Short mmCIF file of N, CA and C in Angstrom, two decimals:
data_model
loop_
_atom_site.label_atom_id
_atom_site.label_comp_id
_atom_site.label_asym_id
_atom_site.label_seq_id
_atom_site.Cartn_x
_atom_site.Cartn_y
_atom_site.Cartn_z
N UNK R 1 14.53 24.70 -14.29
CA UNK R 1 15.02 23.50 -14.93
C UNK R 1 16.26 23.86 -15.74
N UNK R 2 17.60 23.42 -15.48
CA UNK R 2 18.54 23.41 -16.35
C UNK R 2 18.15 23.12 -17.92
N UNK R 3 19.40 23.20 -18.40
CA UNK R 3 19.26 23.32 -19.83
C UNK R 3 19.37 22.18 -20.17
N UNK R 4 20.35 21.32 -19.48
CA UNK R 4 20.75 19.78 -20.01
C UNK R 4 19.27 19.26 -19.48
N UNK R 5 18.84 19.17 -18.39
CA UNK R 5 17.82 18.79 -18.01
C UNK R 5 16.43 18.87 -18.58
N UNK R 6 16.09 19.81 -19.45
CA UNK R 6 15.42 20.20 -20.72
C UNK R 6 15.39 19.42 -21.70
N UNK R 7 16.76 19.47 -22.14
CA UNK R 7 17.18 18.81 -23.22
C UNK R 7 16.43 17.11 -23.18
N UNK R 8 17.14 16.31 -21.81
CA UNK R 8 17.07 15.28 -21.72
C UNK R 8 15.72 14.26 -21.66
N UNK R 9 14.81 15.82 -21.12
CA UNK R 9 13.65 15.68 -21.52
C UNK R 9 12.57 15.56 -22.54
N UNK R 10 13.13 16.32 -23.59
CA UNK R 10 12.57 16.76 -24.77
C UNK R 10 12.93 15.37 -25.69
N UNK R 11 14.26 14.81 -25.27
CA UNK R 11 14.83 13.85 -26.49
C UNK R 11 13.76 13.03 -25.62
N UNK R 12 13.54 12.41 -24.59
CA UNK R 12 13.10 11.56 -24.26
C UNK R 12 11.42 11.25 -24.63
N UNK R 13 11.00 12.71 -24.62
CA UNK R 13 9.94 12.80 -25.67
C UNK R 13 9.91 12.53 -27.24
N UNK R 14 10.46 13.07 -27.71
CA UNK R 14 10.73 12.51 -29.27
C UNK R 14 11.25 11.26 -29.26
N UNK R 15 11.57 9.94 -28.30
CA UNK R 15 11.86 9.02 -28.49
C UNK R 15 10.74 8.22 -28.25
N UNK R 16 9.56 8.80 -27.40
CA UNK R 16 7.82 8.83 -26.44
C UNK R 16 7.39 8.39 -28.11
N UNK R 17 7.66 9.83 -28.87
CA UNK R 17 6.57 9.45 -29.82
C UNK R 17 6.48 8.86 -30.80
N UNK R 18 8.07 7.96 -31.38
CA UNK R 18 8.66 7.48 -32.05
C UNK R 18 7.97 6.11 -31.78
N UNK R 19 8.05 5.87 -30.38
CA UNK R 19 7.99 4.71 -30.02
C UNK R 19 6.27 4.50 -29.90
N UNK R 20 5.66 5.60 -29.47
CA UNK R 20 3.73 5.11 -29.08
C UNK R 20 3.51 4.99 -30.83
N UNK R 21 3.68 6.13 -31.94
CA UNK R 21 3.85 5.55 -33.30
C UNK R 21 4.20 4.19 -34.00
N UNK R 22 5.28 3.84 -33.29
CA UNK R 22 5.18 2.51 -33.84
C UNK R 22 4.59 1.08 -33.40
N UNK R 23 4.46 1.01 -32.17
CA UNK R 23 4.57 0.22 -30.81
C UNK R 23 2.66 0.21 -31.37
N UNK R 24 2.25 1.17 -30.45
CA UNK R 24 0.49 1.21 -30.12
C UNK R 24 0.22 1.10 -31.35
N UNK R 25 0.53 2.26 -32.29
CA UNK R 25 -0.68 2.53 -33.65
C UNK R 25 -0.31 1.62 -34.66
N UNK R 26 1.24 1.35 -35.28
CA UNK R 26 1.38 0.06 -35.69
C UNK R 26 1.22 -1.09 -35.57
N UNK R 27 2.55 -1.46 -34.67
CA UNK R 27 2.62 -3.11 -34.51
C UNK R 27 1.32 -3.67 -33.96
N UNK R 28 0.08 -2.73 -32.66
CA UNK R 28 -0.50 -3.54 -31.82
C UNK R 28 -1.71 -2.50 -32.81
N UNK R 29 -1.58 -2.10 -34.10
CA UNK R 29 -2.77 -1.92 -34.52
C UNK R 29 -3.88 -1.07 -33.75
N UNK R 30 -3.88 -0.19 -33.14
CA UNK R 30 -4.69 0.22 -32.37
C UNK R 30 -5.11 1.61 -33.03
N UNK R 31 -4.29 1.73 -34.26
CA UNK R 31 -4.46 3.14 -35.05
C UNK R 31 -5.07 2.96 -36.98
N UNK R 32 -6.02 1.97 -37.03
CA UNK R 32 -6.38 1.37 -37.92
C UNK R 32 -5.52 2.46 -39.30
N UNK R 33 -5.84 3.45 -38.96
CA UNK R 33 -5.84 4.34 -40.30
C UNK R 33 -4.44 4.66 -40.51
N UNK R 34 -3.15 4.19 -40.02
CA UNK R 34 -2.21 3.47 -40.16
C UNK R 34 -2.07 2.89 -41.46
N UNK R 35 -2.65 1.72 -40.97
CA UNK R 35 -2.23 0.60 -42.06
C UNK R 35 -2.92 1.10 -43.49
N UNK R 36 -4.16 2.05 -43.06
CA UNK R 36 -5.21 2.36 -44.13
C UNK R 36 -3.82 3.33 -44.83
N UNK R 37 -3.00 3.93 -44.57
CA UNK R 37 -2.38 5.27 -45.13
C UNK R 37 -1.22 4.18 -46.02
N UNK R 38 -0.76 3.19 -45.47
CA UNK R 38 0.58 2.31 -46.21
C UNK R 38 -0.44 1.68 -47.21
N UNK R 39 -1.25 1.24 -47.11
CA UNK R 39 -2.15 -0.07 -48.36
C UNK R 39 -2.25 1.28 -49.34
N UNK R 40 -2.98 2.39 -48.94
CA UNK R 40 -3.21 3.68 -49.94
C UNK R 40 -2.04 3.79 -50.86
N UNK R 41 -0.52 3.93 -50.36
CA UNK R 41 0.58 4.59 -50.69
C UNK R 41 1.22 3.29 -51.53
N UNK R 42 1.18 2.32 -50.65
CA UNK R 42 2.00 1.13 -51.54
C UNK R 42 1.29 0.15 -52.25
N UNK R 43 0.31 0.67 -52.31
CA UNK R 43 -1.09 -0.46 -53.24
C UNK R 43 -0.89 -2.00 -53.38
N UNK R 44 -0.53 -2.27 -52.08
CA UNK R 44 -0.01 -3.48 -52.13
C UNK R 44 -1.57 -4.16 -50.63
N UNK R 45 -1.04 -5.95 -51.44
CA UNK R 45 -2.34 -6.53 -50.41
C UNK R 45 -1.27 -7.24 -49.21
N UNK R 46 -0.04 -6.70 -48.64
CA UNK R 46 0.55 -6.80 -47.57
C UNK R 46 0.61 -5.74 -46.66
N UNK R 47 -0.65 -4.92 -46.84
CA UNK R 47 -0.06 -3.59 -45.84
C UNK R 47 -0.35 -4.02 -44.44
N UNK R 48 -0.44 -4.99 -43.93
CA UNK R 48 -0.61 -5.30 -42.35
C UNK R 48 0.90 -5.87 -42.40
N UNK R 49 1.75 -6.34 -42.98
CA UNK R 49 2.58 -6.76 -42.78
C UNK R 49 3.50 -5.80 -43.04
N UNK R 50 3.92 -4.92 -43.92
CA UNK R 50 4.99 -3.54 -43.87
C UNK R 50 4.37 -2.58 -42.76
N UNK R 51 3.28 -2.44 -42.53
CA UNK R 51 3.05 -1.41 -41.36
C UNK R 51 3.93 -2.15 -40.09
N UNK R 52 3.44 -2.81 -39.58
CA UNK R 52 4.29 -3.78 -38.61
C UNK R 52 5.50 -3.93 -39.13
N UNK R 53 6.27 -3.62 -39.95
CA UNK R 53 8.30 -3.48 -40.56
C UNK R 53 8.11 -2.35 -40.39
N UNK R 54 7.22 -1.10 -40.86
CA UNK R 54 7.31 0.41 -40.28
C UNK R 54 7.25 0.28 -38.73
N UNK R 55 6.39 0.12 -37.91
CA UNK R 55 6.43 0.01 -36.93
C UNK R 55 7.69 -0.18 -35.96
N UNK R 56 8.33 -1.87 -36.58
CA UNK R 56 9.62 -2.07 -35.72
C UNK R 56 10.64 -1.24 -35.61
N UNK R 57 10.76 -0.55 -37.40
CA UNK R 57 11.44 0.55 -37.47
C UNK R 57 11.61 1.46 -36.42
N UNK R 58 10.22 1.75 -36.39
CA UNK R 58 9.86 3.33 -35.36
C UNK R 58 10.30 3.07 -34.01
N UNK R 59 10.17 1.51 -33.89
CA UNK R 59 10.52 1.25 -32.35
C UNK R 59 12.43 1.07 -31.73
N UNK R 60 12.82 0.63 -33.47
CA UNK R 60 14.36 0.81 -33.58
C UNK R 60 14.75 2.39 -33.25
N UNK R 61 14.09 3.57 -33.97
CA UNK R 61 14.66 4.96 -33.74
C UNK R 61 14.36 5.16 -32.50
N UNK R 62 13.48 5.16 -31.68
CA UNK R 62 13.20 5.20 -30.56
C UNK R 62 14.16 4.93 -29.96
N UNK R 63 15.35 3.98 -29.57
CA UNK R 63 15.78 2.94 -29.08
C UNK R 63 17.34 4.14 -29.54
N UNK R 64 17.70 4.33 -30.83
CA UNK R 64 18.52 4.81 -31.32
C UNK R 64 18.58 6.54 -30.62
N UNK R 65 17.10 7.09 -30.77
CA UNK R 65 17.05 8.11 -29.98
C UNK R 65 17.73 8.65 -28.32
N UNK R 66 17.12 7.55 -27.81
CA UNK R 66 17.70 7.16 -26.44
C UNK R 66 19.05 7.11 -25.95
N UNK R 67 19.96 6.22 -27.31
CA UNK R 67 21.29 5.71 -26.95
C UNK R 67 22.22 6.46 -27.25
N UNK R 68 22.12 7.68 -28.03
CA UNK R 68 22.20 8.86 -28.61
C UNK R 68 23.52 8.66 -29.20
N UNK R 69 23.71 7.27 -29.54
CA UNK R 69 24.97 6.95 -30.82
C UNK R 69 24.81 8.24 -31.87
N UNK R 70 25.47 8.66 -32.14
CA UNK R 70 26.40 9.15 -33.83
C UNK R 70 24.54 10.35 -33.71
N UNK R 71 24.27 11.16 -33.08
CA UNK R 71 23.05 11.50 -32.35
C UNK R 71 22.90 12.63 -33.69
N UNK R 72 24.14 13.46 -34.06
CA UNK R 72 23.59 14.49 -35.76
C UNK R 72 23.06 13.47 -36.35
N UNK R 73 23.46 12.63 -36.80
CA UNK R 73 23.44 11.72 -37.87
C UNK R 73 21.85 11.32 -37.39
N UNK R 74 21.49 10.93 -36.70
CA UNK R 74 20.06 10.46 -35.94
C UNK R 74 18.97 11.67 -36.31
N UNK R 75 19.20 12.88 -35.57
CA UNK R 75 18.73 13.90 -36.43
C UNK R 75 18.29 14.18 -37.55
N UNK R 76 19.38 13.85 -38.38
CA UNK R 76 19.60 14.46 -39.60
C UNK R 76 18.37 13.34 -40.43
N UNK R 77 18.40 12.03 -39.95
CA UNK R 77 17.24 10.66 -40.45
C UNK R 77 15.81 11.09 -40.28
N UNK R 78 16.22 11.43 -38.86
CA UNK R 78 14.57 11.62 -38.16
C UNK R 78 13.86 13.25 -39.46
N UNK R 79 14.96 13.71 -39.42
CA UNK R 79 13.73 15.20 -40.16
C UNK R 79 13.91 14.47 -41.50
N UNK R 80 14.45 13.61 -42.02
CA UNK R 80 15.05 13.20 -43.24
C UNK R 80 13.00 12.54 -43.66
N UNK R 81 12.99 11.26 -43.00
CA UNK R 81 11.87 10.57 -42.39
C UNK R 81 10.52 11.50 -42.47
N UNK R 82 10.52 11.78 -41.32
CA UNK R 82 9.60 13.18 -41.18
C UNK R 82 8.94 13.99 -42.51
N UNK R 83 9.96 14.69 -42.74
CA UNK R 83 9.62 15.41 -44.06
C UNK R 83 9.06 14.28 -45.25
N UNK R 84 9.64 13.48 -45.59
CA UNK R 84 9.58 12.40 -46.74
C UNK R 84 7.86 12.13 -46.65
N UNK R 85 8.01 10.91 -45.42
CA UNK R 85 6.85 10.66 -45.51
C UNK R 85 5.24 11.35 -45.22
N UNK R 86 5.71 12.48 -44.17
CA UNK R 86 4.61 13.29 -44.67
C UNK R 86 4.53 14.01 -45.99
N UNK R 87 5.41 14.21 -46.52
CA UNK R 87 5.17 14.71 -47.87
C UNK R 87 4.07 13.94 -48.65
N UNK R 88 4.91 12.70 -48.92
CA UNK R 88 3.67 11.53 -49.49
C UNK R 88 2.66 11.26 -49.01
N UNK R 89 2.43 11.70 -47.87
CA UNK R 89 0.61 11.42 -47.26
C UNK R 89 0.36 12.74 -47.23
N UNK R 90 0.88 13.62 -47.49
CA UNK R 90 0.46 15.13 -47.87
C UNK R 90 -0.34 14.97 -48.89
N UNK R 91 0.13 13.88 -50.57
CA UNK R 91 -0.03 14.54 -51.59
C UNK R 91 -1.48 13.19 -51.76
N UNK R 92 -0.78 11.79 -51.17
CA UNK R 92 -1.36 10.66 -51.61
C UNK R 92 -2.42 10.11 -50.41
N UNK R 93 -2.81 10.64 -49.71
CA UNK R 93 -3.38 10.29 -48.32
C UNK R 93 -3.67 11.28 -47.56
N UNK R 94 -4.50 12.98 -47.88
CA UNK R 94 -4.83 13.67 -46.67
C UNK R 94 -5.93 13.37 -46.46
N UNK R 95 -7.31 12.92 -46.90
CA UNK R 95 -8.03 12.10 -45.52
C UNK R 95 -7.96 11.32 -45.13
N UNK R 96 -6.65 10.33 -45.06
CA UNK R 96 -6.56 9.79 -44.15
C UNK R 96 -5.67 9.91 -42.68
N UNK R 97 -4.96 11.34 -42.72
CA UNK R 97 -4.52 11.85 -41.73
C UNK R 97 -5.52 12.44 -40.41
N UNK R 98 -4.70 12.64 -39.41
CA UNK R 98 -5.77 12.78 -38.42
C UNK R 98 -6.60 14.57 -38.18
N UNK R 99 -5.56 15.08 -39.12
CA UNK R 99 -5.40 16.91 -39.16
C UNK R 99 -5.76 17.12 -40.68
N UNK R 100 -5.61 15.72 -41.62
CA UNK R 100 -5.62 16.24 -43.11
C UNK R 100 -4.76 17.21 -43.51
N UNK R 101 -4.17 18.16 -44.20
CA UNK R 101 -3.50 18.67 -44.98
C UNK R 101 -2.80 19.38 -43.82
N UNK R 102 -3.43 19.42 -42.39
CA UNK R 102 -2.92 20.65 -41.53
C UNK R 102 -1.54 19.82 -40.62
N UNK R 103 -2.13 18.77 -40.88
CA UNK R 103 -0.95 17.69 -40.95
C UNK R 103 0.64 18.15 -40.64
N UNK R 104 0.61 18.74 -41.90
CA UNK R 104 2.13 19.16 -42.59
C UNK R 104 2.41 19.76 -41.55
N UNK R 105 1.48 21.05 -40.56
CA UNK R 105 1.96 21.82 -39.74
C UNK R 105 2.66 20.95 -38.35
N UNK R 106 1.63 20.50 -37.95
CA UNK R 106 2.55 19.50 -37.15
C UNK R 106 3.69 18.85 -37.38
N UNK R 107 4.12 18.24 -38.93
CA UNK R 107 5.11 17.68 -38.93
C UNK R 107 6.53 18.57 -38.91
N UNK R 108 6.16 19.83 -39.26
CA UNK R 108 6.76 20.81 -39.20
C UNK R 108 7.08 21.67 -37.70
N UNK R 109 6.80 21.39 -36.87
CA UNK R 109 6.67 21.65 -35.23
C UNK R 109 7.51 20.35 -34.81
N UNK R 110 7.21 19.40 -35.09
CA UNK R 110 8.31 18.09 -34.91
C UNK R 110 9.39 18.10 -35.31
N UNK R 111 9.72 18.58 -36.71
CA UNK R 111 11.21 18.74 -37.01
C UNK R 111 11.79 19.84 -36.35
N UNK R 112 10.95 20.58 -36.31
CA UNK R 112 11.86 21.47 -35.57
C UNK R 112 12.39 21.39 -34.53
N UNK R 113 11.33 20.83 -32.97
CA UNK R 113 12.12 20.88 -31.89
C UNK R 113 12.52 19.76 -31.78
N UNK R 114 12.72 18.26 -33.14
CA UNK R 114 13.76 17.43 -33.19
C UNK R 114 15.23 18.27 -33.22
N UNK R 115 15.23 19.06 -34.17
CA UNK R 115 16.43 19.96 -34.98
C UNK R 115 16.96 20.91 -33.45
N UNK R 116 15.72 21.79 -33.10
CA UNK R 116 16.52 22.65 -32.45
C UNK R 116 17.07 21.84 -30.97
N UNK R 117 16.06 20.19 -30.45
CA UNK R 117 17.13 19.48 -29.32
C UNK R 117 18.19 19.64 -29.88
N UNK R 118 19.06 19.18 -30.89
CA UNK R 118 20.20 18.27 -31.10
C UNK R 118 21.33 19.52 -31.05
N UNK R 119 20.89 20.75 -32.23
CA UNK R 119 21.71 21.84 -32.96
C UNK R 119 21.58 22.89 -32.18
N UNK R 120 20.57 23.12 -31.33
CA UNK R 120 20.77 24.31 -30.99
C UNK R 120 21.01 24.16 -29.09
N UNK R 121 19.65 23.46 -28.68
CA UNK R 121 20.00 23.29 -27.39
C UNK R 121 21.16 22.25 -26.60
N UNK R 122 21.77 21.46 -27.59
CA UNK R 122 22.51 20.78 -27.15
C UNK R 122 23.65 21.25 -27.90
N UNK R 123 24.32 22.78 -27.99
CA UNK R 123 25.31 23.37 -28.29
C UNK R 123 25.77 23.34 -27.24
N UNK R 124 27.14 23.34 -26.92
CA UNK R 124 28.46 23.58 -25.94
C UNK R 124 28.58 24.87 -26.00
N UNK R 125 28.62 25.57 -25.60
CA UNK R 125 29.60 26.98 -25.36
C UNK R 125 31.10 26.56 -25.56
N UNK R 126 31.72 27.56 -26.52
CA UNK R 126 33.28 27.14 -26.13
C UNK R 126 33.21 28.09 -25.47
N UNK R 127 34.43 26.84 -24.42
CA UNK R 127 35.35 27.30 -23.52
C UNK R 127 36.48 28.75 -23.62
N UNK R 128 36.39 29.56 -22.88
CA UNK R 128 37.30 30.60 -23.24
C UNK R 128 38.65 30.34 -22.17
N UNK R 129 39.93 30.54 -22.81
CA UNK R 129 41.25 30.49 -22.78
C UNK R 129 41.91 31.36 -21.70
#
């Protein structure tokens, strides 16, 4: 398998999980403990309704992932994202994660081969003269 061909694969995955995240376990609710992790965090009696605005979100990066506009900058959101909010269900919500605290490790395996698609495998070689 080529390298671009790799690549194109991998983004297309991180756009897979952007999108079954928001799509299945949000908007169509199929991941109860979802909405259970936003009502926890934002102690609010609308969390069916911001999970579903998280959701569309997730289904916007997805979409953004794909079209690979301004694509560092996309990157740079997604680990931005990533890190943030698992942090806060790190500190404010680990039973309600699906790994609990081990969590973090995964989210940490995600940024990365978000980071290393964009920065490392989708480096150019310069051209020599």
């Amino acid at each position: 398998m080529s390298n671009k061909t790799f690549q194109k694969l991998l983004t297309w995955s991180i756009a897979l999980v952007w999108l079954i995240n928001g799509l299945v376990c949000k908007v169509f609710n199929l991941v109860p403990r979802h909405q259970q992790i936003v009502a926890r965090i934002l102690r609010t009696p609308h969390a069916r309704s911001l999970t579903i605005a998280i959701g569309c979100a997730e289904i916007i990066m997805a979409v953004w992932i794909i079209s690979r506009i301004t694509k560092k900058l996309n990157t740079i959101v997604q680990v931005m994202i990533i890190a943030a909010m698992n942090t806060i269900e790190f500190i404010i919500a680990p039973d309600l994660l699906l790994w609990g605290r081990w969590n973090a490790i995964f989210a940490l395996l995600l940024i990365a081969i978000i980071f290393f698609n964009e920065f490392y495998f989708n480096h150019q070689p310069a051209q020599q003269t």
